[in-house]
């Protein structure tokens, strides 16, 4: 199917900003299940400098500098994608207990990324935070992909989705204690659990097409960024799992970027000089593009 996504971020400042240096990570990737047909980022005020490059994970990063005073900035990313209706089927994979040893005998670019995704990272520190999850769902007896799927189901059943509970700075220990959070929290918890069990796992950012109930118009700007996790099968492939919706990502999902955790794939980050307090407004629309009807 074809999906169009528009991600609009607007900052309104209390006082003029003298300079803003930022980077965007909003260009969808090409993957085995999606093709980015077109993507552009419109930035106002117009940047003085703008550069595009790939980061170490292959994500497209746009860096820009606005050197003129301004009290409002708007970044609009627009993309069109072709996605696959079905996720790749799970295949037999190595037992969880053999994952580290199997990975140590592997070579190639995917192996290097997988090794990175076994280590602690900024938002997923090493520790015993998720040992309760490991005791509730022991990895013994599971293969890598089977455990990831079981973990997806377990987090969905035993945690509550609460968009008012957490933010980027909320530690996983608090999320674990309260047994609630948002998609970012659930992805981080799953990744930490997998890594502690010896399974390489990475953070995936993107979007999910949402459908209103029958007869109800879709609200414009009411969609949002989404996050899930992916594990490495130790044989060259990554497989995605969404614990927020208890679903293997399919054609309704758009993958923007991946990394060790949220810090590697933040949609927008940077530094502004001046401005005082600011108001942030983010609007996201994901729409299915239907082909025109041919008559005759």
mmCIF file of C-alpha atoms in Angstrom:
data_model
loop_
_atom_site.group_PDB
_atom_site.id
_atom_site.type_symbol
_atom_site.label_atom_id
_atom_site.label_comp_id
_atom_site.label_asym_id
_atom_site.label_seq_id
_atom_site.Cartn_x
_atom_site.Cartn_y
_atom_site.Cartn_z
ATOM 1 C CA UNK A 1 0.000 0.000 0.000
ATOM 2 C CA UNK A 2 0.994 3.638 -0.314
ATOM 3 C CA UNK A 3 1.166 5.850 2.756
ATOM 4 C CA UNK A 4 1.779 9.590 2.972
ATOM 5 C CA UNK A 5 3.093 11.091 6.192
ATOM 6 C CA UNK A 6 3.322 14.744 7.186
ATOM 7 C CA UNK A 7 5.191 15.603 10.391
ATOM 8 C CA UNK A 8 4.974 19.275 11.385
ATOM 9 C CA UNK A 9 6.915 20.726 14.327
ATOM 10 C CA UNK A 10 6.434 24.366 15.330
ATOM 11 C CA UNK A 11 8.339 26.308 18.001
ATOM 12 C CA UNK A 12 7.038 29.670 19.216
ATOM 13 C CA UNK A 13 9.473 31.594 21.422
ATOM 14 C CA UNK A 14 8.876 34.160 24.142
ATOM 15 C CA UNK A 15 11.724 36.299 22.802
ATOM 16 C CA UNK A 16 13.665 36.226 19.531
ATOM 17 C CA UNK A 17 16.172 33.416 19.027
ATOM 18 C CA UNK A 18 19.466 34.739 17.703
ATOM 19 C CA UNK A 19 20.665 31.405 16.281
ATOM 20 C CA UNK A 20 19.423 27.800 16.043
ATOM 21 C CA UNK A 21 21.555 24.774 15.211
ATOM 22 C CA UNK A 22 19.524 21.601 14.723
ATOM 23 C CA UNK A 23 19.408 18.200 13.144
ATOM 24 C CA UNK A 24 16.440 16.220 11.819
ATOM 25 C CA UNK A 25 15.959 12.468 11.685
ATOM 26 C CA UNK A 26 12.656 12.332 9.802
ATOM 27 C CA UNK A 27 13.466 10.772 6.432
ATOM 28 C CA UNK A 28 12.024 7.230 6.189
ATOM 29 C CA UNK A 29 14.452 4.447 5.331
ATOM 30 C CA UNK A 30 14.310 1.924 2.519
ATOM 31 C CA UNK A 31 13.877 -1.536 4.040
ATOM 32 C CA UNK A 32 12.833 -5.031 2.987
ATOM 33 C CA UNK A 33 9.214 -4.037 3.625
ATOM 34 C CA UNK A 34 9.064 -0.391 2.514
ATOM 35 C CA UNK A 35 10.355 1.932 -0.177
ATOM 36 C CA UNK A 36 10.575 5.671 0.329
ATOM 37 C CA UNK A 37 9.302 7.125 -2.945
ATOM 38 C CA UNK A 38 9.777 10.755 -1.974
ATOM 39 C CA UNK A 39 10.737 12.780 1.089
ATOM 40 C CA UNK A 40 11.427 16.440 1.726
ATOM 41 C CA UNK A 41 11.869 18.696 4.748
ATOM 42 C CA UNK A 42 10.677 22.305 4.587
ATOM 43 C CA UNK A 43 12.248 24.631 7.176
ATOM 44 C CA UNK A 44 11.131 28.154 8.062
ATOM 45 C CA UNK A 45 12.870 30.522 8.466
ATOM 46 C CA UNK A 46 15.076 29.377 5.631
ATOM 47 C CA UNK A 47 18.369 27.978 7.001
ATOM 48 C CA UNK A 48 21.669 29.688 6.301
ATOM 49 C CA UNK A 49 23.308 26.287 5.922
ATOM 50 C CA UNK A 50 21.858 22.843 5.328
ATOM 51 C CA UNK A 51 23.598 19.480 4.947
ATOM 52 C CA UNK A 52 22.366 15.917 4.552
ATOM 53 C CA UNK A 53 24.294 12.775 5.432
ATOM 54 C CA UNK A 54 23.893 9.274 6.839
ATOM 55 C CA UNK A 55 24.775 8.466 10.440
ATOM 56 C CA UNK A 56 26.561 5.311 11.591
ATOM 57 C CA UNK A 57 23.282 3.348 11.458
ATOM 58 C CA UNK A 58 22.423 4.431 7.917
ATOM 59 C CA UNK A 59 19.713 6.885 8.997
ATOM 60 C CA UNK A 60 19.359 10.075 6.949
ATOM 61 C CA UNK A 61 20.251 13.138 9.048
ATOM 62 C CA UNK A 62 19.583 16.733 7.957
ATOM 63 C CA UNK A 63 21.639 19.362 9.802
ATOM 64 C CA UNK A 64 20.792 23.040 9.520
ATOM 65 C CA UNK A 65 21.688 26.420 10.997
ATOM 66 C CA UNK A 66 19.354 29.419 11.198
ATOM 67 C CA UNK A 67 21.503 32.489 11.878
ATOM 68 C CA UNK A 68 18.853 35.212 11.612
ATOM 69 C CA UNK A 69 16.741 36.343 14.616
ATOM 70 C CA UNK A 70 13.323 34.682 14.751
ATOM 71 C CA UNK A 71 10.540 34.094 17.259
ATOM 72 C CA UNK A 72 8.963 31.137 15.465
ATOM 73 C CA UNK A 73 10.268 28.190 13.469
ATOM 74 C CA UNK A 74 8.378 25.493 11.611
ATOM 75 C CA UNK A 75 9.785 22.212 10.275
ATOM 76 C CA UNK A 76 7.541 20.157 8.009
ATOM 77 C CA UNK A 77 8.662 16.727 6.790
ATOM 78 C CA UNK A 78 6.557 15.176 4.010
ATOM 79 C CA UNK A 79 7.121 11.636 2.718
ATOM 80 C CA UNK A 80 5.446 9.131 0.406
ATOM 81 C CA UNK A 81 6.090 5.418 0.840
ATOM 82 C CA UNK A 82 5.200 2.028 -0.551
ATOM 83 C CA UNK A 83 4.845 -0.543 2.247
ATOM 84 C CA UNK A 84 4.302 -4.296 2.414
ATOM 85 C CA UNK A 85 0.965 -5.537 3.743
ATOM 86 C CA UNK A 86 2.445 -8.443 5.688
ATOM 87 C CA UNK A 87 5.476 -8.596 8.005
ATOM 88 C CA UNK A 88 8.143 -11.198 7.208
ATOM 89 C CA UNK A 89 7.262 -14.553 8.734
ATOM 90 C CA UNK A 90 9.172 -15.650 11.806
ATOM 91 C CA UNK A 91 11.674 -18.384 11.052
ATOM 92 C CA UNK A 92 13.461 -20.855 13.349
ATOM 93 C CA UNK A 93 16.335 -19.087 15.086
ATOM 94 C CA UNK A 94 19.075 -20.023 17.535
ATOM 95 C CA UNK A 95 18.213 -20.744 21.183
ATOM 96 C CA UNK A 96 18.505 -17.660 23.392
ATOM 97 C CA UNK A 97 21.339 -19.247 25.360
ATOM 98 C CA UNK A 98 23.413 -19.652 22.186
ATOM 99 C CA UNK A 99 22.875 -16.165 20.753
ATOM 100 C CA UNK A 100 26.063 -14.539 22.108
ATOM 101 C CA UNK A 101 28.282 -17.410 20.995
ATOM 102 C CA UNK A 102 26.658 -17.527 17.549
ATOM 103 C CA UNK A 103 27.122 -13.783 17.156
ATOM 104 C CA UNK A 104 30.797 -14.030 18.131
ATOM 105 C CA UNK A 105 31.383 -16.341 15.156
ATOM 106 C CA UNK A 106 29.630 -13.998 12.709
ATOM 107 C CA UNK A 107 31.099 -11.330 10.448
ATOM 108 C CA UNK A 108 29.816 -8.385 8.448
ATOM 109 C CA UNK A 109 28.065 -5.059 8.910
ATOM 110 C CA UNK A 110 24.916 -6.497 10.513
ATOM 111 C CA UNK A 111 27.040 -8.338 13.076
ATOM 112 C CA UNK A 112 28.779 -5.091 14.074
ATOM 113 C CA UNK A 113 25.445 -3.342 14.611
ATOM 114 C CA UNK A 114 24.153 -6.353 16.530
ATOM 115 C CA UNK A 115 27.144 -6.253 18.858
ATOM 116 C CA UNK A 116 26.423 -2.564 19.545
ATOM 117 C CA UNK A 117 22.849 -3.539 20.332
ATOM 118 C CA UNK A 118 23.939 -5.876 23.110
ATOM 119 C CA UNK A 119 25.556 -3.044 25.075
ATOM 120 C CA UNK A 120 24.145 -0.488 27.469
ATOM 121 C CA UNK A 121 23.255 2.878 25.949
ATOM 122 C CA UNK A 122 22.120 6.308 27.107
ATOM 123 C CA UNK A 123 18.440 5.498 27.659
ATOM 124 C CA UNK A 124 18.972 1.793 28.314
ATOM 125 C CA UNK A 125 21.615 1.502 31.045
ATOM 126 C CA UNK A 126 22.980 -1.791 32.312
ATOM 127 C CA UNK A 127 21.296 -2.940 35.510
ATOM 128 C CA UNK A 128 18.721 -5.141 37.175
ATOM 129 C CA UNK A 129 15.680 -3.006 36.331
ATOM 130 C CA UNK A 130 14.075 -5.668 34.131
ATOM 131 C CA UNK A 131 15.045 -8.753 36.143
ATOM 132 C CA UNK A 132 11.400 -9.005 37.230
ATOM 133 C CA UNK A 133 10.394 -9.341 33.578
ATOM 134 C CA UNK A 134 13.030 -12.009 33.075
ATOM 135 C CA UNK A 135 11.672 -13.935 36.054
ATOM 136 C CA UNK A 136 8.105 -13.586 34.784
ATOM 137 C CA UNK A 137 9.152 -14.700 31.306
ATOM 138 C CA UNK A 138 12.351 -16.792 31.534
ATOM 139 C CA UNK A 139 14.227 -16.994 28.212
ATOM 140 C CA UNK A 140 15.213 -20.643 28.805
ATOM 141 C CA UNK A 141 13.555 -22.909 26.264
ATOM 142 C CA UNK A 142 12.912 -20.124 23.740
ATOM 143 C CA UNK A 143 14.665 -19.370 20.508
ATOM 144 C CA UNK A 144 15.566 -15.715 19.847
ATOM 145 C CA UNK A 145 12.552 -14.777 17.745
ATOM 146 C CA UNK A 146 10.131 -16.824 19.823
ATOM 147 C CA UNK A 147 11.280 -15.044 22.963
ATOM 148 C CA UNK A 148 10.930 -11.620 21.358
ATOM 149 C CA UNK A 149 7.365 -12.450 20.329
ATOM 150 C CA UNK A 150 6.520 -13.784 23.793
ATOM 151 C CA UNK A 151 8.022 -10.644 25.367
ATOM 152 C CA UNK A 152 5.897 -8.456 23.097
ATOM 153 C CA UNK A 153 2.752 -10.270 24.282
ATOM 154 C CA UNK A 154 3.839 -10.122 27.943
ATOM 155 C CA UNK A 155 4.498 -6.368 27.999
ATOM 156 C CA UNK A 156 1.187 -5.710 26.256
ATOM 157 C CA UNK A 157 -0.718 -7.801 28.824
ATOM 158 C CA UNK A 158 1.043 -6.621 31.986
ATOM 159 C CA UNK A 159 1.643 -2.888 31.336
ATOM 160 C CA UNK A 160 -0.879 -0.093 30.853
ATOM 161 C CA UNK A 161 -0.570 2.522 28.146
ATOM 162 C CA UNK A 162 -0.681 5.957 29.807
ATOM 163 C CA UNK A 163 0.371 8.944 27.656
ATOM 164 C CA UNK A 164 0.336 11.260 30.682
ATOM 165 C CA UNK A 165 2.696 9.157 32.794
ATOM 166 C CA UNK A 166 6.157 9.547 31.254
ATOM 167 C CA UNK A 167 8.402 11.655 29.042
ATOM 168 C CA UNK A 168 11.820 11.246 27.450
ATOM 169 C CA UNK A 169 13.569 11.744 30.784
ATOM 170 C CA UNK A 170 11.496 9.209 32.789
ATOM 171 C CA UNK A 171 13.815 6.389 33.964
ATOM 172 C CA UNK A 172 12.937 2.807 33.143
ATOM 173 C CA UNK A 173 12.968 1.947 36.839
ATOM 174 C CA UNK A 174 9.933 4.210 37.323
ATOM 175 C CA UNK A 175 8.163 2.725 34.303
ATOM 176 C CA UNK A 176 8.855 -0.770 35.580
ATOM 177 C CA UNK A 177 7.625 0.042 39.096
ATOM 178 C CA UNK A 178 4.389 1.640 37.875
ATOM 179 C CA UNK A 179 3.841 -0.931 35.097
ATOM 180 C CA UNK A 180 2.716 1.788 32.722
ATOM 181 C CA UNK A 181 4.134 4.114 30.096
ATOM 182 C CA UNK A 182 4.101 4.862 26.367
ATOM 183 C CA UNK A 183 5.478 3.236 23.219
ATOM 184 C CA UNK A 184 8.984 4.585 23.791
ATOM 185 C CA UNK A 185 9.043 3.113 27.308
ATOM 186 C CA UNK A 186 7.779 -0.285 26.193
ATOM 187 C CA UNK A 187 10.349 -0.436 23.388
ATOM 188 C CA UNK A 188 13.151 0.465 25.815
ATOM 189 C CA UNK A 189 11.964 -2.131 28.359
ATOM 190 C CA UNK A 190 11.840 -4.846 25.705
ATOM 191 C CA UNK A 191 15.298 -3.927 24.425
ATOM 192 C CA UNK A 192 16.794 -3.931 27.931
ATOM 193 C CA UNK A 193 15.209 -7.326 28.650
ATOM 194 C CA UNK A 194 16.491 -8.814 25.395
ATOM 195 C CA UNK A 195 20.009 -7.459 25.918
ATOM 196 C CA UNK A 196 20.123 -8.792 29.467
ATOM 197 C CA UNK A 197 19.125 -12.196 28.059
ATOM 198 C CA UNK A 198 21.901 -11.979 25.451
ATOM 199 C CA UNK A 199 19.717 -11.047 22.455
ATOM 200 C CA UNK A 200 20.784 -8.088 20.257
ATOM 201 C CA UNK A 201 17.908 -5.605 20.143
ATOM 202 C CA UNK A 202 17.516 -2.141 18.630
ATOM 203 C CA UNK A 203 15.072 0.776 18.869
ATOM 204 C CA UNK A 204 12.935 1.596 15.828
ATOM 205 C CA UNK A 205 11.184 4.922 15.315
ATOM 206 C CA UNK A 206 8.474 5.666 12.806
ATOM 207 C CA UNK A 207 4.732 6.018 12.394
ATOM 208 C CA UNK A 208 1.594 3.903 12.471
ATOM 209 C CA UNK A 209 -1.446 4.515 10.301
ATOM 210 C CA UNK A 210 -4.444 4.898 12.608
ATOM 211 C CA UNK A 211 -7.999 4.328 11.468
ATOM 212 C CA UNK A 212 -11.018 6.058 13.059
ATOM 213 C CA UNK A 213 -14.160 4.068 13.937
ATOM 214 C CA UNK A 214 -16.628 3.564 11.070
ATOM 215 C CA UNK A 215 -18.547 6.736 10.307
ATOM 216 C CA UNK A 216 -16.121 8.973 12.228
ATOM 217 C CA UNK A 217 -13.932 11.447 10.345
ATOM 218 C CA UNK A 218 -10.214 11.193 10.940
ATOM 219 C CA UNK A 219 -8.847 14.090 12.991
ATOM 220 C CA UNK A 220 -6.155 16.011 11.147
ATOM 221 C CA UNK A 221 -2.832 16.288 12.947
ATOM 222 C CA UNK A 222 -3.876 13.743 15.585
ATOM 223 C CA UNK A 223 -1.512 10.936 14.607
ATOM 224 C CA UNK A 224 1.853 10.670 16.353
ATOM 225 C CA UNK A 225 5.332 9.272 16.112
ATOM 226 C CA UNK A 226 5.594 5.649 17.178
ATOM 227 C CA UNK A 227 8.325 3.324 18.442
ATOM 228 C CA UNK A 228 8.877 -0.413 18.669
ATOM 229 C CA UNK A 229 11.804 -2.830 18.912
ATOM 230 C CA UNK A 230 13.661 -5.191 16.625
ATOM 231 C CA UNK A 231 15.830 -8.215 17.400
ATOM 232 C CA UNK A 232 18.647 -9.819 15.446
ATOM 233 C CA UNK A 233 18.181 -13.511 14.664
ATOM 234 C CA UNK A 234 21.990 -14.052 14.604
ATOM 235 C CA UNK A 235 21.721 -15.181 10.981
ATOM 236 C CA UNK A 236 21.709 -11.820 9.216
ATOM 237 C CA UNK A 237 18.139 -10.544 9.652
ATOM 238 C CA UNK A 238 16.247 -8.223 11.993
ATOM 239 C CA UNK A 239 12.595 -8.769 12.975
ATOM 240 C CA UNK A 240 10.257 -6.109 14.384
ATOM 241 C CA UNK A 241 7.822 -6.330 17.308
ATOM 242 C CA UNK A 242 5.405 -3.721 18.681
ATOM 243 C CA UNK A 243 4.587 -4.305 22.382
ATOM 244 C CA UNK A 244 2.319 -1.245 22.550
ATOM 245 C CA UNK A 245 -0.167 -2.840 20.145
ATOM 246 C CA UNK A 246 0.821 -6.514 20.559
ATOM 247 C CA UNK A 247 1.471 -6.718 16.842
ATOM 248 C CA UNK A 248 4.190 -7.539 14.349
ATOM 249 C CA UNK A 249 4.628 -4.328 12.300
ATOM 250 C CA UNK A 250 3.039 -4.625 8.856
ATOM 251 C CA UNK A 251 2.139 -2.334 5.976
ATOM 252 C CA UNK A 252 0.463 0.199 8.282
ATOM 253 C CA UNK A 253 3.855 0.967 9.829
ATOM 254 C CA UNK A 254 6.452 3.386 8.486
ATOM 255 C CA UNK A 255 10.053 2.948 9.626
ATOM 256 C CA UNK A 256 11.964 6.205 9.918
ATOM 257 C CA UNK A 257 15.173 5.226 11.707
ATOM 258 C CA UNK A 258 16.816 2.789 14.081
ATOM 259 C CA UNK A 259 19.584 2.836 16.655
ATOM 260 C CA UNK A 260 20.522 1.672 20.124
ATOM 261 C CA UNK A 261 17.758 3.722 21.781
ATOM 262 C CA UNK A 262 15.693 6.897 21.395
ATOM 263 C CA UNK A 263 18.786 9.081 21.726
ATOM 264 C CA UNK A 264 20.127 7.833 18.380
ATOM 265 C CA UNK A 265 16.932 8.596 16.452
ATOM 266 C CA UNK A 266 15.328 11.663 18.080
ATOM 267 C CA UNK A 267 13.214 13.375 15.370
ATOM 268 C CA UNK A 268 14.619 16.823 16.139
ATOM 269 C CA UNK A 269 17.455 17.920 18.387
ATOM 270 C CA UNK A 270 19.709 20.916 18.651
ATOM 271 C CA UNK A 271 20.616 24.140 20.414
ATOM 272 C CA UNK A 272 19.003 27.576 20.333
ATOM 273 C CA UNK A 273 20.514 30.809 21.632
ATOM 274 C CA UNK A 274 18.035 33.124 23.347
ATOM 275 C CA UNK A 275 14.293 32.743 22.993
ATOM 276 C CA UNK A 276 13.343 32.344 26.651
ATOM 277 C CA UNK A 277 10.387 30.058 27.201
ATOM 278 C CA UNK A 278 8.901 28.345 24.176
ATOM 279 C CA UNK A 279 5.742 26.547 23.083
ATOM 280 C CA UNK A 280 6.028 23.332 21.069
ATOM 281 C CA UNK A 281 3.302 22.095 18.737
ATOM 282 C CA UNK A 282 3.675 18.776 16.895
ATOM 283 C CA UNK A 283 1.140 17.517 14.369
ATOM 284 C CA UNK A 284 1.394 14.242 12.458
ATOM 285 C CA UNK A 285 -0.822 12.864 9.705
ATOM 286 C CA UNK A 286 -0.496 9.390 8.181
ATOM 287 C CA UNK A 287 -2.851 8.827 5.246
ATOM 288 C CA UNK A 288 -3.426 5.936 2.911
ATOM 289 C CA UNK A 289 -3.088 6.951 -0.733
ATOM 290 C CA UNK A 290 -5.732 5.280 -2.857
ATOM 291 C CA UNK A 291 -5.220 4.894 -6.619
ATOM 292 C CA UNK A 292 -7.541 6.887 -8.875
ATOM 293 C CA UNK A 293 -10.542 5.047 -10.261
ATOM 294 C CA UNK A 294 -10.342 4.417 -14.006
ATOM 295 C CA UNK A 295 -13.654 4.472 -15.882
ATOM 296 C CA UNK A 296 -14.123 2.832 -19.234
#
